[in-house]
Amino acid sequence: MGNPLNLPFDPIERAHDNWSQRWGASPAMAAVTSLMRAQQILIGELDGALKPFGLTFARYEALVLLTFSSSGSLPLGKIGERLMVHPTSVTNTIDRLEGQGLVLRRPNPSDGRGVLAEITGAGREVTEEATQALLGMDFGLGCYSDEELWRMHEMFTRLRVDFGDFPAPVAGAAEGR
């Protein structure tokens, strides 16, 4: 797990004060700096929780994606697309999971040159155990209520839509959570 800074002041607030004196107030600067620190904290917490399973969060995500597939396998390109990572990262992730016996590669029967990554029984077991560990620590976000978490999700959805990751969701489609 990560190490808290235990500072007597908020360094992001201090940075924003200095920023404001030089260039004017920027809520965007304060928000993005806070977001980047939050990512550091969460990756440290998540990777720490997954370490007993020999996983990083990136490898865990790949395993979960494979468990969601009806066949338990996906082409490497599809994995990269769904996880929104570069093909080199997918190759590295699958290499490591294969080395651990959690995934195996096999030829893609619908694409003579393509390769599928397929989750193994051991991969399914470790995914279930790791998922329980992450759920038990609320994915590092236990300081927020469910309502706050949904609001946070919605705020970042708007950023991702604006960036062009996908079209805006239809109003009311996410109700019933």
GROMACS .gro file of C-alpha atoms in nm:
model
  177
    1MET     CA    1   0.000   0.000   0.000
    2GLY     CA    2   0.107   0.361  -0.047
    3ASN     CA    3   0.268   0.585   0.209
    4PRO     CA    4   0.067   0.887   0.325
    5LEU     CA    5   0.259   1.212   0.291
    6ASN     CA    6   0.163   1.331   0.641
    7LEU     CA    7   0.239   1.691   0.550
    8PRO     CA    8   0.126   1.978   0.775
    9PHE     CA    9  -0.035   2.148   0.471
   10ASP     CA   10  -0.202   2.058   0.142
   11PRO     CA   11   0.070   2.082  -0.127
   12ILE     CA   12  -0.189   2.109  -0.403
   13GLU     CA   13  -0.359   2.400  -0.231
   14ARG     CA   14  -0.017   2.561  -0.183
   15ALA     CA   15   0.066   2.505  -0.551
   16HIS     CA   16  -0.265   2.661  -0.649
   17ASP     CA   17  -0.197   2.964  -0.428
   18ASN     CA   18   0.140   3.011  -0.600
   19TRP     CA   19  -0.020   2.951  -0.941
   20SER     CA   20  -0.289   3.209  -0.868
   21GLN     CA   21  -0.032   3.473  -0.776
   22ARG     CA   22   0.154   3.418  -1.101
   23TRP     CA   23  -0.116   3.332  -1.358
   24GLY     CA   24  -0.450   3.378  -1.182
   25ALA     CA   25  -0.684   3.129  -1.017
   26SER     CA   26  -0.734   2.803  -1.204
   27PRO     CA   27  -0.985   2.557  -1.062
   28ALA     CA   28  -0.889   2.329  -1.354
   29MET     CA   29  -0.525   2.323  -1.240
   30ALA     CA   30  -0.629   2.241  -0.883
   31ALA     CA   31  -0.873   1.973  -1.002
   32VAL     CA   32  -0.633   1.800  -1.241
   33THR     CA   33  -0.350   1.803  -0.986
   34SER     CA   34  -0.584   1.654  -0.725
   35LEU     CA   35  -0.701   1.396  -0.977
   36MET     CA   36  -0.345   1.293  -1.062
   37ARG     CA   37  -0.260   1.256  -0.690
   38ALA     CA   38  -0.578   1.055  -0.638
   39GLN     CA   39  -0.470   0.824  -0.921
   40GLN     CA   40  -0.131   0.772  -0.754
   41ILE     CA   41  -0.299   0.689  -0.424
   42LEU     CA   42  -0.553   0.452  -0.580
   43ILE     CA   43  -0.304   0.264  -0.797
   44GLY     CA   44  -0.085   0.214  -0.489
   45GLU     CA   45  -0.380   0.089  -0.284
   46LEU     CA   46  -0.519  -0.135  -0.559
   47ASP     CA   47  -0.183  -0.281  -0.655
   48GLY     CA   48  -0.112  -0.340  -0.285
   49ALA     CA   49  -0.438  -0.530  -0.242
   50LEU     CA   50  -0.366  -0.736  -0.555
   51LYS     CA   51  -0.002  -0.814  -0.473
   52PRO     CA   52  -0.088  -1.133  -0.274
   53PHE     CA   53  -0.246  -1.266  -0.594
   54GLY     CA   54   0.061  -1.182  -0.805
   55LEU     CA   55  -0.136  -0.917  -0.993
   56THR     CA   56  -0.126  -0.550  -1.072
   57PHE     CA   57  -0.446  -0.359  -1.142
   58ALA     CA   58  -0.367  -0.365  -1.515
   59ARG     CA   59  -0.337  -0.746  -1.514
   60TYR     CA   60  -0.649  -0.777  -1.301
   61GLU     CA   61  -0.845  -0.568  -1.553
   62ALA     CA   62  -0.736  -0.798  -1.836
   63LEU     CA   63  -0.846  -1.105  -1.641
   64VAL     CA   64  -1.184  -0.950  -1.560
   65LEU     CA   65  -1.234  -0.860  -1.924
   66LEU     CA   66  -1.165  -1.220  -2.024
   67THR     CA   67  -1.413  -1.349  -1.763
   68PHE     CA   68  -1.679  -1.120  -1.913
   69SER     CA   69  -1.625  -1.275  -2.256
   70SER     CA   70  -1.874  -1.555  -2.327
   71SER     CA   71  -1.592  -1.778  -2.456
   72GLY     CA   72  -1.333  -1.672  -2.196
   73SER     CA   73  -1.110  -1.550  -2.477
   74LEU     CA   74  -1.058  -1.234  -2.682
   75PRO     CA   75  -0.824  -1.118  -2.958
   76LEU     CA   76  -0.536  -0.912  -2.823
   77GLY     CA   77  -0.648  -0.611  -3.027
   78LYS     CA   78  -0.994  -0.624  -2.871
   79ILE     CA   79  -0.838  -0.638  -2.524
   80GLY     CA   80  -0.638  -0.323  -2.598
   81GLU     CA   81  -0.946  -0.148  -2.735
   82ARG     CA   82  -1.163  -0.236  -2.436
   83LEU     CA   83  -0.894  -0.153  -2.179
   84MET     CA   84  -0.798   0.159  -2.377
   85VAL     CA   85  -0.427   0.075  -2.380
   86HIS     CA   86  -0.154   0.052  -2.644
   87PRO     CA   87  -0.095  -0.287  -2.814
   88THR     CA   88   0.251  -0.306  -2.654
   89SER     CA   89   0.091  -0.284  -2.309
   90VAL     CA   90  -0.152  -0.562  -2.397
   91THR     CA   91   0.132  -0.785  -2.515
   92ASN     CA   92   0.326  -0.721  -2.194
   93THR     CA   93   0.020  -0.784  -1.977
   94ILE     CA   94  -0.070  -1.108  -2.155
   95ASP     CA   95   0.295  -1.223  -2.147
   96ARG     CA   96   0.300  -1.184  -1.769
   97LEU     CA   97  -0.039  -1.349  -1.719
   98GLU     CA   98   0.066  -1.636  -1.944
   99GLY     CA   99   0.387  -1.676  -1.745
  100GLN     CA  100   0.175  -1.706  -1.431
  101GLY     CA  101  -0.046  -1.972  -1.591
  102LEU     CA  102  -0.353  -1.746  -1.570
  103VAL     CA  103  -0.393  -1.696  -1.944
  104LEU     CA  104  -0.287  -1.889  -2.252
  105ARG     CA  105  -0.246  -1.779  -2.610
  106ARG     CA  106  -0.403  -1.970  -2.893
  107PRO     CA  107  -0.458  -1.905  -3.264
  108ASN     CA  108  -0.770  -1.712  -3.352
  109PRO     CA  109  -0.983  -1.952  -3.561
  110SER     CA  110  -1.161  -1.661  -3.732
  111ASP     CA  111  -0.834  -1.479  -3.819
  112GLY     CA  112  -0.545  -1.695  -3.941
  113ARG     CA  113  -0.282  -1.443  -3.826
  114GLY     CA  114  -0.452  -1.332  -3.505
  115VAL     CA  115  -0.399  -1.452  -3.151
  116LEU     CA  116  -0.653  -1.499  -2.874
  117ALA     CA  117  -0.582  -1.467  -2.504
  118GLU     CA  118  -0.783  -1.722  -2.309
  119ILE     CA  119  -0.831  -1.727  -1.933
  120THR     CA  120  -0.741  -2.054  -1.761
  121GLY     CA  121  -0.913  -2.218  -1.466
  122ALA     CA  122  -0.641  -2.081  -1.240
  123GLY     CA  123  -0.701  -1.738  -1.393
  124ARG     CA  124  -1.071  -1.759  -1.312
  125GLU     CA  125  -0.995  -1.861  -0.953
  126VAL     CA  126  -0.750  -1.579  -0.891
  127THR     CA  127  -0.989  -1.330  -1.053
  128GLU     CA  128  -1.265  -1.431  -0.810
  129GLU     CA  129  -1.034  -1.410  -0.508
  130ALA     CA  130  -0.883  -1.078  -0.615
  131THR     CA  131  -1.229  -0.935  -0.683
  132GLN     CA  132  -1.337  -1.019  -0.329
  133ALA     CA  133  -1.027  -0.842  -0.194
  134LEU     CA  134  -1.101  -0.530  -0.400
  135LEU     CA  135  -1.469  -0.530  -0.304
  136GLY     CA  136  -1.365  -0.566   0.060
  137MET     CA  137  -1.168  -0.243   0.038
  138ASP     CA  138  -1.428  -0.065  -0.178
  139PHE     CA  139  -1.166  -0.030  -0.451
  140GLY     CA  140  -0.990   0.224  -0.228
  141LEU     CA  141  -1.291   0.459  -0.234
  142GLY     CA  142  -1.454   0.369   0.097
  143CYS     CA  143  -1.450   0.731   0.213
  144TYR     CA  144  -1.730   0.813  -0.034
  145SER     CA  145  -2.101   0.727  -0.024
  146ASP     CA  146  -2.262   0.535  -0.309
  147GLU     CA  147  -2.432   0.857  -0.418
  148GLU     CA  148  -2.099   1.042  -0.430
  149LEU     CA  149  -1.942   0.758  -0.626
  150TRP     CA  150  -2.219   0.764  -0.888
  151ARG     CA  151  -2.183   1.145  -0.916
  152MET     CA  152  -1.807   1.104  -0.961
  153HIS     CA  153  -1.866   0.842  -1.230
  154GLU     CA  154  -2.111   1.073  -1.409
  155MET     CA  155  -1.865   1.364  -1.395
  156PHE     CA  156  -1.590   1.158  -1.554
  157THR     CA  157  -1.832   1.014  -1.808
  158ARG     CA  158  -1.896   1.370  -1.928
  159LEU     CA  159  -1.519   1.426  -1.970
  160ARG     CA  160  -1.481   1.100  -2.164
  161VAL     CA  161  -1.777   1.182  -2.391
  162ASP     CA  162  -1.638   1.531  -2.454
  163PHE     CA  163  -1.301   1.375  -2.543
  164GLY     CA  164  -1.471   1.142  -2.792
  165ASP     CA  165  -1.435   0.804  -2.623
  166PHE     CA  166  -1.801   0.727  -2.695
  167PRO     CA  167  -2.133   0.904  -2.760
  168ALA     CA  168  -2.328   1.062  -2.476
  169PRO     CA  169  -2.548   0.813  -2.294
  170VAL     CA  170  -2.921   0.835  -2.352
  171ALA     CA  171  -3.095   1.019  -2.065
  172GLY     CA  172  -3.237   0.777  -1.810
  173ALA     CA  173  -3.040   0.478  -1.946
  174ALA     CA  174  -2.833   0.445  -1.629
  175GLU     CA  175  -3.131   0.454  -1.393
  176GLY     CA  176  -3.209   0.150  -1.183
  177ARG     CA  177  -2.864   0.114  -1.033
   0.00000   0.00000   0.00000
